[in-house]
mmCIF file of C-alpha atoms in Angstrom:
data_model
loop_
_atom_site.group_PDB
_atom_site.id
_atom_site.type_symbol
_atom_site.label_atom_id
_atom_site.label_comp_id
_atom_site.label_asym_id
_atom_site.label_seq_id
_atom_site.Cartn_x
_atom_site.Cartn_y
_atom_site.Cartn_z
ATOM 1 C CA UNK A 258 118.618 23.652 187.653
ATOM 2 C CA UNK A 259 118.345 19.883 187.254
ATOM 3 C CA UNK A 260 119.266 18.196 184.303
ATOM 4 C CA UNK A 261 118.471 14.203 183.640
ATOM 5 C CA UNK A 262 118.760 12.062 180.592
ATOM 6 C CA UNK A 263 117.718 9.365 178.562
ATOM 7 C CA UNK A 264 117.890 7.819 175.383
ATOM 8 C CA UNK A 265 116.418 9.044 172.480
ATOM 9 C CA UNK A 266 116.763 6.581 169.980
ATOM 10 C CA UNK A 267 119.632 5.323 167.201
ATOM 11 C CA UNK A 268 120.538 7.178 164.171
ATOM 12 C CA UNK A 269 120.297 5.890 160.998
ATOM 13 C CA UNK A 270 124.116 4.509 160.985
ATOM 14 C CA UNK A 271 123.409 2.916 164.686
ATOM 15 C CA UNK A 272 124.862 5.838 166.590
ATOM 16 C CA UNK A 273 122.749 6.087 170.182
ATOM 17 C CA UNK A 274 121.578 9.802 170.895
ATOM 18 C CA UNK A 275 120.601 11.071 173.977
ATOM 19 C CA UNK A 276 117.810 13.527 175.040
ATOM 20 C CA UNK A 277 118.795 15.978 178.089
ATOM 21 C CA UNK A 278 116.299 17.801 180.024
ATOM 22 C CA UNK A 279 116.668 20.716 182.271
ATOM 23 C CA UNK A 280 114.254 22.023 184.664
ATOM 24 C CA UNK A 281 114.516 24.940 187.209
ATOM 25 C CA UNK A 282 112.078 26.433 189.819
ATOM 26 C CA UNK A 283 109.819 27.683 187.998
ATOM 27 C CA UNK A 284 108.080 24.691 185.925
ATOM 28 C CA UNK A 285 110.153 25.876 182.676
ATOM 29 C CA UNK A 286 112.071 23.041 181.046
ATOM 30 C CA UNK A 287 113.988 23.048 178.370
ATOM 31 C CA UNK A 288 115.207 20.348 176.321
ATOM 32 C CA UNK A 289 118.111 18.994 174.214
ATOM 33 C CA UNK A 290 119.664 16.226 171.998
ATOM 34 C CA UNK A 291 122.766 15.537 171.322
ATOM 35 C CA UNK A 292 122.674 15.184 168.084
ATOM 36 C CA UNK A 293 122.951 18.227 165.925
ATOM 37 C CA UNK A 294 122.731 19.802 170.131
ATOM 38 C CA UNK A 295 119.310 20.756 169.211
ATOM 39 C CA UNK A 296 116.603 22.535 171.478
ATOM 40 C CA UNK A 297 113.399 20.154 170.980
ATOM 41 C CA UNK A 298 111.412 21.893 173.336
ATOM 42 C CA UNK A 299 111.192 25.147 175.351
ATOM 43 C CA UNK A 300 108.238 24.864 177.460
ATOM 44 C CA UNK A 301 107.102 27.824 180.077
ATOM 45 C CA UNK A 302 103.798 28.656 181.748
ATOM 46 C CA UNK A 303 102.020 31.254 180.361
ATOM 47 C CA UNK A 304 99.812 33.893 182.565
ATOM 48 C CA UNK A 305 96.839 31.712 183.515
ATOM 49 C CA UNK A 306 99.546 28.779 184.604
ATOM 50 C CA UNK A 307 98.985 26.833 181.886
ATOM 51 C CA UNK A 308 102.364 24.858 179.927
ATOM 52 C CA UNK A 309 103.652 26.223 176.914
ATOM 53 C CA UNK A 310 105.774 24.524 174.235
ATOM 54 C CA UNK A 311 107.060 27.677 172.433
ATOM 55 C CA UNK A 312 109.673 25.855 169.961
ATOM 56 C CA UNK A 313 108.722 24.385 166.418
ATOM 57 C CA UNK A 314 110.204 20.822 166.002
ATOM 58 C CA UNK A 315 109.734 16.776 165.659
ATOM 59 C CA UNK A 316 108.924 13.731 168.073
ATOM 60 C CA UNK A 317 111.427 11.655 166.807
ATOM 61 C CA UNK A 318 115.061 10.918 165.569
ATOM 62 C CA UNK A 319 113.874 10.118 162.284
ATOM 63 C CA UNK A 320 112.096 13.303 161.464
ATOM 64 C CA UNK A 321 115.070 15.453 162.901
ATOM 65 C CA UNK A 322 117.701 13.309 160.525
ATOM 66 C CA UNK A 323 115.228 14.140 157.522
ATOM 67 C CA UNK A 324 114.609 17.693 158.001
ATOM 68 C CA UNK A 325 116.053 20.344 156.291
ATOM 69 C CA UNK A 326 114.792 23.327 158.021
ATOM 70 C CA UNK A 327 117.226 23.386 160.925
ATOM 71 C CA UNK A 328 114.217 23.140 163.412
ATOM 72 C CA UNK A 329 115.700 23.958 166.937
ATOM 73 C CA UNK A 330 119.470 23.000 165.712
ATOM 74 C CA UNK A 331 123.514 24.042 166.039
ATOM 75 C CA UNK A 332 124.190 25.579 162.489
ATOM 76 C CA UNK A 333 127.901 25.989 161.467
ATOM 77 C CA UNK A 334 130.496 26.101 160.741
ATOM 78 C CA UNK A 335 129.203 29.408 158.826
ATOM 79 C CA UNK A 336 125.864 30.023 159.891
ATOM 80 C CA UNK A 337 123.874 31.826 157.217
ATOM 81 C CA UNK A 338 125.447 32.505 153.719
ATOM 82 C CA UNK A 339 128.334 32.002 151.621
ATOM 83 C CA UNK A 340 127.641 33.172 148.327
ATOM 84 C CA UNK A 341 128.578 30.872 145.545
ATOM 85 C CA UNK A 342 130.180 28.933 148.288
ATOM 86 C CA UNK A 343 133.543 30.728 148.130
ATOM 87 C CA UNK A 344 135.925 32.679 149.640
ATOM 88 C CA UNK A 345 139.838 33.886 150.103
ATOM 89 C CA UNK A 346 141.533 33.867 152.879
ATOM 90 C CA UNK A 347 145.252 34.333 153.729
ATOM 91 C CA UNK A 348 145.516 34.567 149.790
ATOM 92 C CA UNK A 349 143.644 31.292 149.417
ATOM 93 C CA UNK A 350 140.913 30.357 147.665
ATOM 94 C CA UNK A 351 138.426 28.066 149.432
ATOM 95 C CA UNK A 352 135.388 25.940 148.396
ATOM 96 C CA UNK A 353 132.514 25.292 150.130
ATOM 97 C CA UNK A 354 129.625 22.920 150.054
ATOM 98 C CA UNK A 355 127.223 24.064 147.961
ATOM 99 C CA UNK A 356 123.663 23.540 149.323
ATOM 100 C CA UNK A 357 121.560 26.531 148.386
ATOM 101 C CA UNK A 358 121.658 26.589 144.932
ATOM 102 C CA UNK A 359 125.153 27.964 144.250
ATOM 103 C CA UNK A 360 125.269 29.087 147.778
ATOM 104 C CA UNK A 361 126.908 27.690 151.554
ATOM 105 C CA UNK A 362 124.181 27.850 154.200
ATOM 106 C CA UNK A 363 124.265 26.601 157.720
ATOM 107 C CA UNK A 364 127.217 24.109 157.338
ATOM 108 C CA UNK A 365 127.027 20.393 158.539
ATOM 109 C CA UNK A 366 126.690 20.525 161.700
ATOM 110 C CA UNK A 367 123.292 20.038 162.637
ATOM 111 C CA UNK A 368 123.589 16.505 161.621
ATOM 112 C CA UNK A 369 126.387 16.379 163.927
ATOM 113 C CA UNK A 370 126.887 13.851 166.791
ATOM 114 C CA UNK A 371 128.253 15.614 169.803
ATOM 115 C CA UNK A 372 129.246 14.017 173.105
ATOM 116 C CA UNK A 373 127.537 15.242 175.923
ATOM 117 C CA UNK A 374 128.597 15.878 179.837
ATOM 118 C CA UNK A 375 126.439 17.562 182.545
ATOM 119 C CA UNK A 376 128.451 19.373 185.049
ATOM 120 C CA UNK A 377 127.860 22.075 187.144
ATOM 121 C CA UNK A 378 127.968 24.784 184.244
ATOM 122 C CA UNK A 379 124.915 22.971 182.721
ATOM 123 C CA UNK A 380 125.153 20.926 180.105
ATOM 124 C CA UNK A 381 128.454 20.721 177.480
ATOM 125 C CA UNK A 382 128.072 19.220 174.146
ATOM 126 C CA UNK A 383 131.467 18.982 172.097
ATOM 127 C CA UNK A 384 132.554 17.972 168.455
ATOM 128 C CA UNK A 385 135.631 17.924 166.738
ATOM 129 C CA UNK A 386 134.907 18.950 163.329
ATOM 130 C CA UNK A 387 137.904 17.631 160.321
ATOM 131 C CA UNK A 388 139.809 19.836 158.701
ATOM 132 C CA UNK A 389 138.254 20.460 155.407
ATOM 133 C CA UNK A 390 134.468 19.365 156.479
ATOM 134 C CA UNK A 391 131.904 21.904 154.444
ATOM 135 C CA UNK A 392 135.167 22.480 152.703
ATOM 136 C CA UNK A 393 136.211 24.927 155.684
ATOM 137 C CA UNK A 394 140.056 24.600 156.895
ATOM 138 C CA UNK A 395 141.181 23.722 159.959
ATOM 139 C CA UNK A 396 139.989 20.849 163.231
ATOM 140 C CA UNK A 397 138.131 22.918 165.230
ATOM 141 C CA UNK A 398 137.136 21.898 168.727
ATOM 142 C CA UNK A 399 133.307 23.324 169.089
ATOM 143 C CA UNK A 400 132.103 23.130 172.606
ATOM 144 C CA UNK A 401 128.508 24.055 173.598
ATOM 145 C CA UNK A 402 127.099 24.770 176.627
ATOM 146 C CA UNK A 403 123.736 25.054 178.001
ATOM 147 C CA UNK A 404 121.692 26.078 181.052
ATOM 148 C CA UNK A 405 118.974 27.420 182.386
ATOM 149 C CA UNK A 406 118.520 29.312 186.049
ATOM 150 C CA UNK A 407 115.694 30.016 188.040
ATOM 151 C CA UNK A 408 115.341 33.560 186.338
ATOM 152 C CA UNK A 409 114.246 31.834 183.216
ATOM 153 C CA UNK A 410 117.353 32.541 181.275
ATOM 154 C CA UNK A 411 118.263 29.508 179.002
ATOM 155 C CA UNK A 412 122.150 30.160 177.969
ATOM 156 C CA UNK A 413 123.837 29.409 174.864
ATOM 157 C CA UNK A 414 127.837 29.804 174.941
ATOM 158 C CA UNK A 415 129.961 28.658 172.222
ATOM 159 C CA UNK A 416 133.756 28.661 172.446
ATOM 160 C CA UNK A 417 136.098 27.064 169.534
ATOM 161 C CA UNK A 418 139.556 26.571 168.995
ATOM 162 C CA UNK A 419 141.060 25.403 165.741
ATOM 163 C CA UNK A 420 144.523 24.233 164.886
ATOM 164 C CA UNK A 421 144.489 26.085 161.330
ATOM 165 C CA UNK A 422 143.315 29.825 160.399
ATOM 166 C CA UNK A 423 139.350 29.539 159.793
ATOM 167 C CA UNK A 424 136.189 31.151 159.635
ATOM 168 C CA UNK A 425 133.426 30.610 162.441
ATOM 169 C CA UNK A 426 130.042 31.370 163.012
ATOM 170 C CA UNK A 427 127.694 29.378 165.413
ATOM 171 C CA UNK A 428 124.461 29.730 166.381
ATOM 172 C CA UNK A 429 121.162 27.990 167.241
ATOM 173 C CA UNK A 430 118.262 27.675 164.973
ATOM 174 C CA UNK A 431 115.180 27.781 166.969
ATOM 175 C CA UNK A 432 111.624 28.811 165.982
ATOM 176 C CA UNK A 433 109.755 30.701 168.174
ATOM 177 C CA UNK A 434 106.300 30.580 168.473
ATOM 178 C CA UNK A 435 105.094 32.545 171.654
ATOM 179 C CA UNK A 436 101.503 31.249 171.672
ATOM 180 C CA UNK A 437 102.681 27.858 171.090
ATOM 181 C CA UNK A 438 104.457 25.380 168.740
ATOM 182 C CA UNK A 439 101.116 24.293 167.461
ATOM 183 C CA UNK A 440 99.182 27.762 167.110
ATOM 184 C CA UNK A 441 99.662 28.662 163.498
ATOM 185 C CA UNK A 442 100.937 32.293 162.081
ATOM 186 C CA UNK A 443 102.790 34.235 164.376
ATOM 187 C CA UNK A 444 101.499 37.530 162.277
ATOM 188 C CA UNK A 445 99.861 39.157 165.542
ATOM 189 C CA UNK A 446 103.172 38.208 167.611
ATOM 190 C CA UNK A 447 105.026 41.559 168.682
ATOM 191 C CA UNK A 448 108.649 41.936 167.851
ATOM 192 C CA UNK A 449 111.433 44.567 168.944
ATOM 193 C CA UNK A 450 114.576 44.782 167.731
ATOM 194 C CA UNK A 451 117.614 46.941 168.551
ATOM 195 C CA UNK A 452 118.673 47.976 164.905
ATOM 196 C CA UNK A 453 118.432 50.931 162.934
ATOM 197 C CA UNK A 454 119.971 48.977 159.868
ATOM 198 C CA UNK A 455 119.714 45.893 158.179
ATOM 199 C CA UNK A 456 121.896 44.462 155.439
ATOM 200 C CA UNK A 457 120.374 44.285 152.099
ATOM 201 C CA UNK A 458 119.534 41.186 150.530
ATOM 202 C CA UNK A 459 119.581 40.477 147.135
ATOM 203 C CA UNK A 460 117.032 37.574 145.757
ATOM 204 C CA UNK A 461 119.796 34.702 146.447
ATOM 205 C CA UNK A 462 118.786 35.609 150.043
ATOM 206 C CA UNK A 463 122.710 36.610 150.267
ATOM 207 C CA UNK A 464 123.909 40.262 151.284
ATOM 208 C CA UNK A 465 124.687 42.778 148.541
ATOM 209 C CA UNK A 466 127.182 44.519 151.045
ATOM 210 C CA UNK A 467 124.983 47.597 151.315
ATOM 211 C CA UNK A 468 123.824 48.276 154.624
ATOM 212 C CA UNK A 469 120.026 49.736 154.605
ATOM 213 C CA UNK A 470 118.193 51.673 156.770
ATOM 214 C CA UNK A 471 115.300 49.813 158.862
ATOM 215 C CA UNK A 472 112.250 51.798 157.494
ATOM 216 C CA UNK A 473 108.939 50.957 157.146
ATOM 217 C CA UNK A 474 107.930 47.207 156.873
ATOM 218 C CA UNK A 475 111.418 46.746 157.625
ATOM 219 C CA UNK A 476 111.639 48.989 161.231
ATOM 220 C CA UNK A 477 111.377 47.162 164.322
ATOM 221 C CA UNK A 478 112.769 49.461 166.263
ATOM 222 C CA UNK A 479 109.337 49.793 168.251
ATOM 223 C CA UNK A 480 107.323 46.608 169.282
ATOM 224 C CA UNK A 481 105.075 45.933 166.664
ATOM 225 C CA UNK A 482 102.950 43.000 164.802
ATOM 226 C CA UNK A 483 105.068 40.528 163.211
ATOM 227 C CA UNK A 484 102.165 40.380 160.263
ATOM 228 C CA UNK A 485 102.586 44.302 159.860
ATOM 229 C CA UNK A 486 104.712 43.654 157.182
ATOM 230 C CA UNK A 487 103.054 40.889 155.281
ATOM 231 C CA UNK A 488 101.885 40.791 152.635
ATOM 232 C CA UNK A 489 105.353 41.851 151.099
ATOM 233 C CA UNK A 490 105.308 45.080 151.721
ATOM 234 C CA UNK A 491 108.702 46.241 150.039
ATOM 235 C CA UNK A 492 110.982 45.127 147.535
ATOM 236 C CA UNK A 493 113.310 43.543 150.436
ATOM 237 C CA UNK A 494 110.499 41.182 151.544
ATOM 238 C CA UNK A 495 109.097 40.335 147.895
ATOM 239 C CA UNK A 496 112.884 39.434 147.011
ATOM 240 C CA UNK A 497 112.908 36.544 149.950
ATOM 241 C CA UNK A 498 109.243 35.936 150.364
ATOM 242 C CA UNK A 499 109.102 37.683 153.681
ATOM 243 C CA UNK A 500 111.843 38.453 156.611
ATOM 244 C CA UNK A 501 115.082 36.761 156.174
ATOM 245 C CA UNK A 502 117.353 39.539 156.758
ATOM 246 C CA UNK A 503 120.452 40.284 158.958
ATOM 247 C CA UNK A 504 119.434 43.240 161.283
ATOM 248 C CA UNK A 505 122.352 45.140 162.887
ATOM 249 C CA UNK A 506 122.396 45.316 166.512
ATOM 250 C CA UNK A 507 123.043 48.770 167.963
ATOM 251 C CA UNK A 508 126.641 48.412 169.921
ATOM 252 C CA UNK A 509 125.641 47.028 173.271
ATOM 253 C CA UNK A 510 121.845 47.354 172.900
ATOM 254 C CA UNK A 511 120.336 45.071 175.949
ATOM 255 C CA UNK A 512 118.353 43.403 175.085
ATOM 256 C CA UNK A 513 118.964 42.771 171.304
ATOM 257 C CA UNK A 514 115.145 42.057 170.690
ATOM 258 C CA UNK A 515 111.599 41.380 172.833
ATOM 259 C CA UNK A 516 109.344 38.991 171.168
ATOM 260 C CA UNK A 517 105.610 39.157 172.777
ATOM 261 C CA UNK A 518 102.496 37.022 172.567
ATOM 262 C CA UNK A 519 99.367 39.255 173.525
ATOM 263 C CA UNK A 520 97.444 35.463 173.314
ATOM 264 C CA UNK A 521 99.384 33.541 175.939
ATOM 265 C CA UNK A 522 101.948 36.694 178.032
ATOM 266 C CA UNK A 523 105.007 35.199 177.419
ATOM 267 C CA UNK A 524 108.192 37.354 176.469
ATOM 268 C CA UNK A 525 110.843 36.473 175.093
ATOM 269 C CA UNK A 526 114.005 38.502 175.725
ATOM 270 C CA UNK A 527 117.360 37.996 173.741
ATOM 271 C CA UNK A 528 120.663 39.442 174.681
ATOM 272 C CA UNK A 529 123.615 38.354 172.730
ATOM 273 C CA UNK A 530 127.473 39.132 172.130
ATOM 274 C CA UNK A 531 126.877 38.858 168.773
ATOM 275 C CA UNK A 532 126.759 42.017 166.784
ATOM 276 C CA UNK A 533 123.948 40.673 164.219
ATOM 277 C CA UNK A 534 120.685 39.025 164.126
ATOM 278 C CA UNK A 535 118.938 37.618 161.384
ATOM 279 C CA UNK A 536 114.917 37.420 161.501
ATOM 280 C CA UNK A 537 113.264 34.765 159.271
ATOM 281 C CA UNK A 538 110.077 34.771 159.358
ATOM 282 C CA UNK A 539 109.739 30.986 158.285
ATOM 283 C CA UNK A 540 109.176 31.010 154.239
ATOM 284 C CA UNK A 541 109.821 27.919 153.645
ATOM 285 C CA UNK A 542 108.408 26.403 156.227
ATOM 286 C CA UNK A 543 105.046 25.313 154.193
ATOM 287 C CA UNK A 544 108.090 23.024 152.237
ATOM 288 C CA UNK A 545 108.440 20.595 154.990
ATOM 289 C CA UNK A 546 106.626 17.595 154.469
ATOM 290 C CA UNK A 547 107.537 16.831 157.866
ATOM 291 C CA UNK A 548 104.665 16.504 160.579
ATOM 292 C CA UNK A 549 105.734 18.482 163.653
ATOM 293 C CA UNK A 550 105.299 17.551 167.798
ATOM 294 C CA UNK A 551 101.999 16.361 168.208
ATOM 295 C CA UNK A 552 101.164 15.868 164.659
ATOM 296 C CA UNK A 553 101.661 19.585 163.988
ATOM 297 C CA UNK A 554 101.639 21.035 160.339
ATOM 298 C CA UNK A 555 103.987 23.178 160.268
ATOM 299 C CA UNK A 556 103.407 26.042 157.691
ATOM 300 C CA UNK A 557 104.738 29.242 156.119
ATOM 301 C CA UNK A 558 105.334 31.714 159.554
ATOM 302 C CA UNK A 559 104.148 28.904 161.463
ATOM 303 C CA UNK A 560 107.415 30.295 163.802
ATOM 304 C CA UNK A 561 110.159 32.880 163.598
ATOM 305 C CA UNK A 562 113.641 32.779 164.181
ATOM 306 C CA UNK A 563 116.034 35.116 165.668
ATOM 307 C CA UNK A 564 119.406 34.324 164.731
ATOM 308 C CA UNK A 565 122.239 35.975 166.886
ATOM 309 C CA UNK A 566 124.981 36.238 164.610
ATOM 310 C CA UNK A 567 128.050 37.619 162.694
ATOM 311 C CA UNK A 568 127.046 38.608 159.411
ATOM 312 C CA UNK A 569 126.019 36.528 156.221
ATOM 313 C CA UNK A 570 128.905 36.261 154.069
ATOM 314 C CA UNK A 571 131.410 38.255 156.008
ATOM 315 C CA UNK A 572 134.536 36.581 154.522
ATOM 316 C CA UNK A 573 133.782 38.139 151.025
ATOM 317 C CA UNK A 574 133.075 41.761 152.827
ATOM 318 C CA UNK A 575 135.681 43.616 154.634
ATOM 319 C CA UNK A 576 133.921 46.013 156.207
ATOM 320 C CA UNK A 577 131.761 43.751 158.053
ATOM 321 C CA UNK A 578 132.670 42.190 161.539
ATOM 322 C CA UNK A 579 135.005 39.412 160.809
ATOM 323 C CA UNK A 580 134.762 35.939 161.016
ATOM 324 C CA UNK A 581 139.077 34.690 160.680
ATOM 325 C CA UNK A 582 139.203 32.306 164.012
ATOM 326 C CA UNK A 583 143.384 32.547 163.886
ATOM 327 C CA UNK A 584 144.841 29.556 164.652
ATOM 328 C CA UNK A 585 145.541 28.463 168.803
ATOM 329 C CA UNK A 586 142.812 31.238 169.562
ATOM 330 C CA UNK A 587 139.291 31.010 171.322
ATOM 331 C CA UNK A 588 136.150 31.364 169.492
ATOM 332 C CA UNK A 589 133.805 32.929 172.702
ATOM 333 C CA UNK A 590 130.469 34.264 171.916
ATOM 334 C CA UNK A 591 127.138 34.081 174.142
ATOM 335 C CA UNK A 592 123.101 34.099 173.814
ATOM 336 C CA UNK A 593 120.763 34.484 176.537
ATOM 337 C CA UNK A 594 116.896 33.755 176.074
ATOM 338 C CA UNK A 595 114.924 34.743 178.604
ATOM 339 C CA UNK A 596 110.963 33.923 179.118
ATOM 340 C CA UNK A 597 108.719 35.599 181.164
ATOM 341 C CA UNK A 598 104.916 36.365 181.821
ATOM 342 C CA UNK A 599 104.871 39.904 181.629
ATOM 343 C CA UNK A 600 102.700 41.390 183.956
ATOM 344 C CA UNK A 601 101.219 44.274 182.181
ATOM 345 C CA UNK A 602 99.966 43.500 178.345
ATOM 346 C CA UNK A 603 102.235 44.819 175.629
ATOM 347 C CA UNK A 604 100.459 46.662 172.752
ATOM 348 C CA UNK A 605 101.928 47.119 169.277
ATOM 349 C CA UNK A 606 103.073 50.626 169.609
#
């Protein structure tokens, strides 16, 4: 892996950020700011040799300060939902940033400036977040590191350690699209994930607590079409105007999910130590006024992301995984993405 760097222009309140690249062996390159440590491009060769950008997102500063879709970014501290931006812990009420409507989604910080340092681990991005920033308690130290090897695995590891009780969720934002950034709908993209149960979603987009069971348009338990489901199919997916639902991973399913273009070869592979992942199938999307790499509209399913995860509004439901980061301990959780031609053509089965 080789990783260089250069300057990617001044933020709005004249902070410098810096654009890393890493390349390995096999002409894949992958790279990231440091600013909000977000993956602007993910580029691989597909099966006749030819470059492939498959990540949605911007050619400038600018356009990543003003977007609101999370193209590519860090989200925490509480990735996904809070609902009504609230929760107790330790006997406490807390308050969070509303930004949703009522609702806490993603936290701040994707607009976050982290400082960056390439060692031989790859690439570590860190950020101490204040003690009450999106209203959350505790500083918490977030480190980030990325890499890629010559196997085509790009690596996401988070670790955290905050000097207060806390809740933590991190994880990356990317859009996929398999076929490339620019292609359009990702309807006739395949998609297989390791769940026999999702959580369902009420039309806040937040988790009622029940856990369903993945049937139907909502089973992607065998590779299948992306589009199967659309248009809305069920009551889950009219609700949210398509995916945007927490799927839970089978207890130490690799890989968590395989992603397929039947246009281009490419596979995407995701294994995670995350027990959830939430597929959004990009509904809101065709709200961006923002024009993507290349002068690329970006539209409704225009990409899909798969966001490893512990579950939407976990704080406010015991029986879910939890989130409490006790104070003095390590926050440690892992994503791998892997891209590959593969060599015989997937069908949806």
């Amino acid at each position: 892996m080789k990783i260089s760097s250069r300057s990617y222009g001044v933020t709005k309140d004249g902070r410098q950020v810096t654009c890393y690249t890493m390349t390995n062996a096999n002409g894949m390159e992958a790279r990231f700011l440091d600013y909000g440590c977000i993956l602007t491009h993910l580029i691989v060769p597909d099966r006749n040799g030819e470059a492939v950008d498959v990540v949605l997102g911007y050619d400038d500063l600018a356009s990543y300060e003003a977007d609101t879709s999370y193209l590519g970014a860090l989200v925490g501290r509480y990735a996904n939902r809070i609902k009504d931006s609230m929760f107790t812990m330790n006997g406490k009420e807390y308050h969070l940033t509303p930004n949703d409507g009522p609702n806490h989604l993603h936290g701040a910080l994707s607009k976050r400036l982290f400082c960056g340092a390439v060692g031989a681990g790859g690439l570590r991005l860190t950020y101490t977040s204040p003690d009450g920033e999106d209203g959350l308690p505790g500083t918490v130290r977030i480190t980030v590191i990325y890499s890629l090897d010559d196997n085509n695995v790009l690596s996401m590891r988070y670790e955290a350690v905050s000097d207060a009780d806390t809740v933590l969720n991190l994880t990356n934002h990317s859009y996929f699209n398999l076929t490339g950034h620019r292609s359009g709908r990702v309807d006739d993209q395949l998609l297989q994930i390791a769940a026999d149960s999702f959580l369902e979603t009420a039309d806040d987009t937040c988790p009622t607590g029940h856990v369903l069971p993945a049937e139907g348009a909502m089973d992607f338990r065998r590779l299948r079409r992306i589009g199967q489901g659309f248009p809305a199919a069920c009551e889950q997916m009219e609700l949210v105007g398509g995916y945007d639902h927490c799927y839970i991973l089978r207890p130490d399913a690799v890989p968590a999910a395989l992603a397929y273009s039947p246009k281009t070869g490419i596979a995407l592979t995701v294994v995670t130590t995350q027990p959830g992942l939430q597929l959004y199938s990009g509904n809101y999307l065709e709200d961006c006024p923002l024009l993507g790499k290349d002068d690329a509209p970006y539209h409704r399913r225009s990409g899909f992301a798969l966001e490893t995860e512990h579950y939407p509004c976990s704080p406010n439901y015991p029986d879910f995984p939890s989130t409490l980061l006790r104070a003095g301990e390590t926050y440690r959780e892992s994503t791998f993405y892997q891209l590959q031609v593969l060599k015989e053509e997937k069908t949806d089965e």
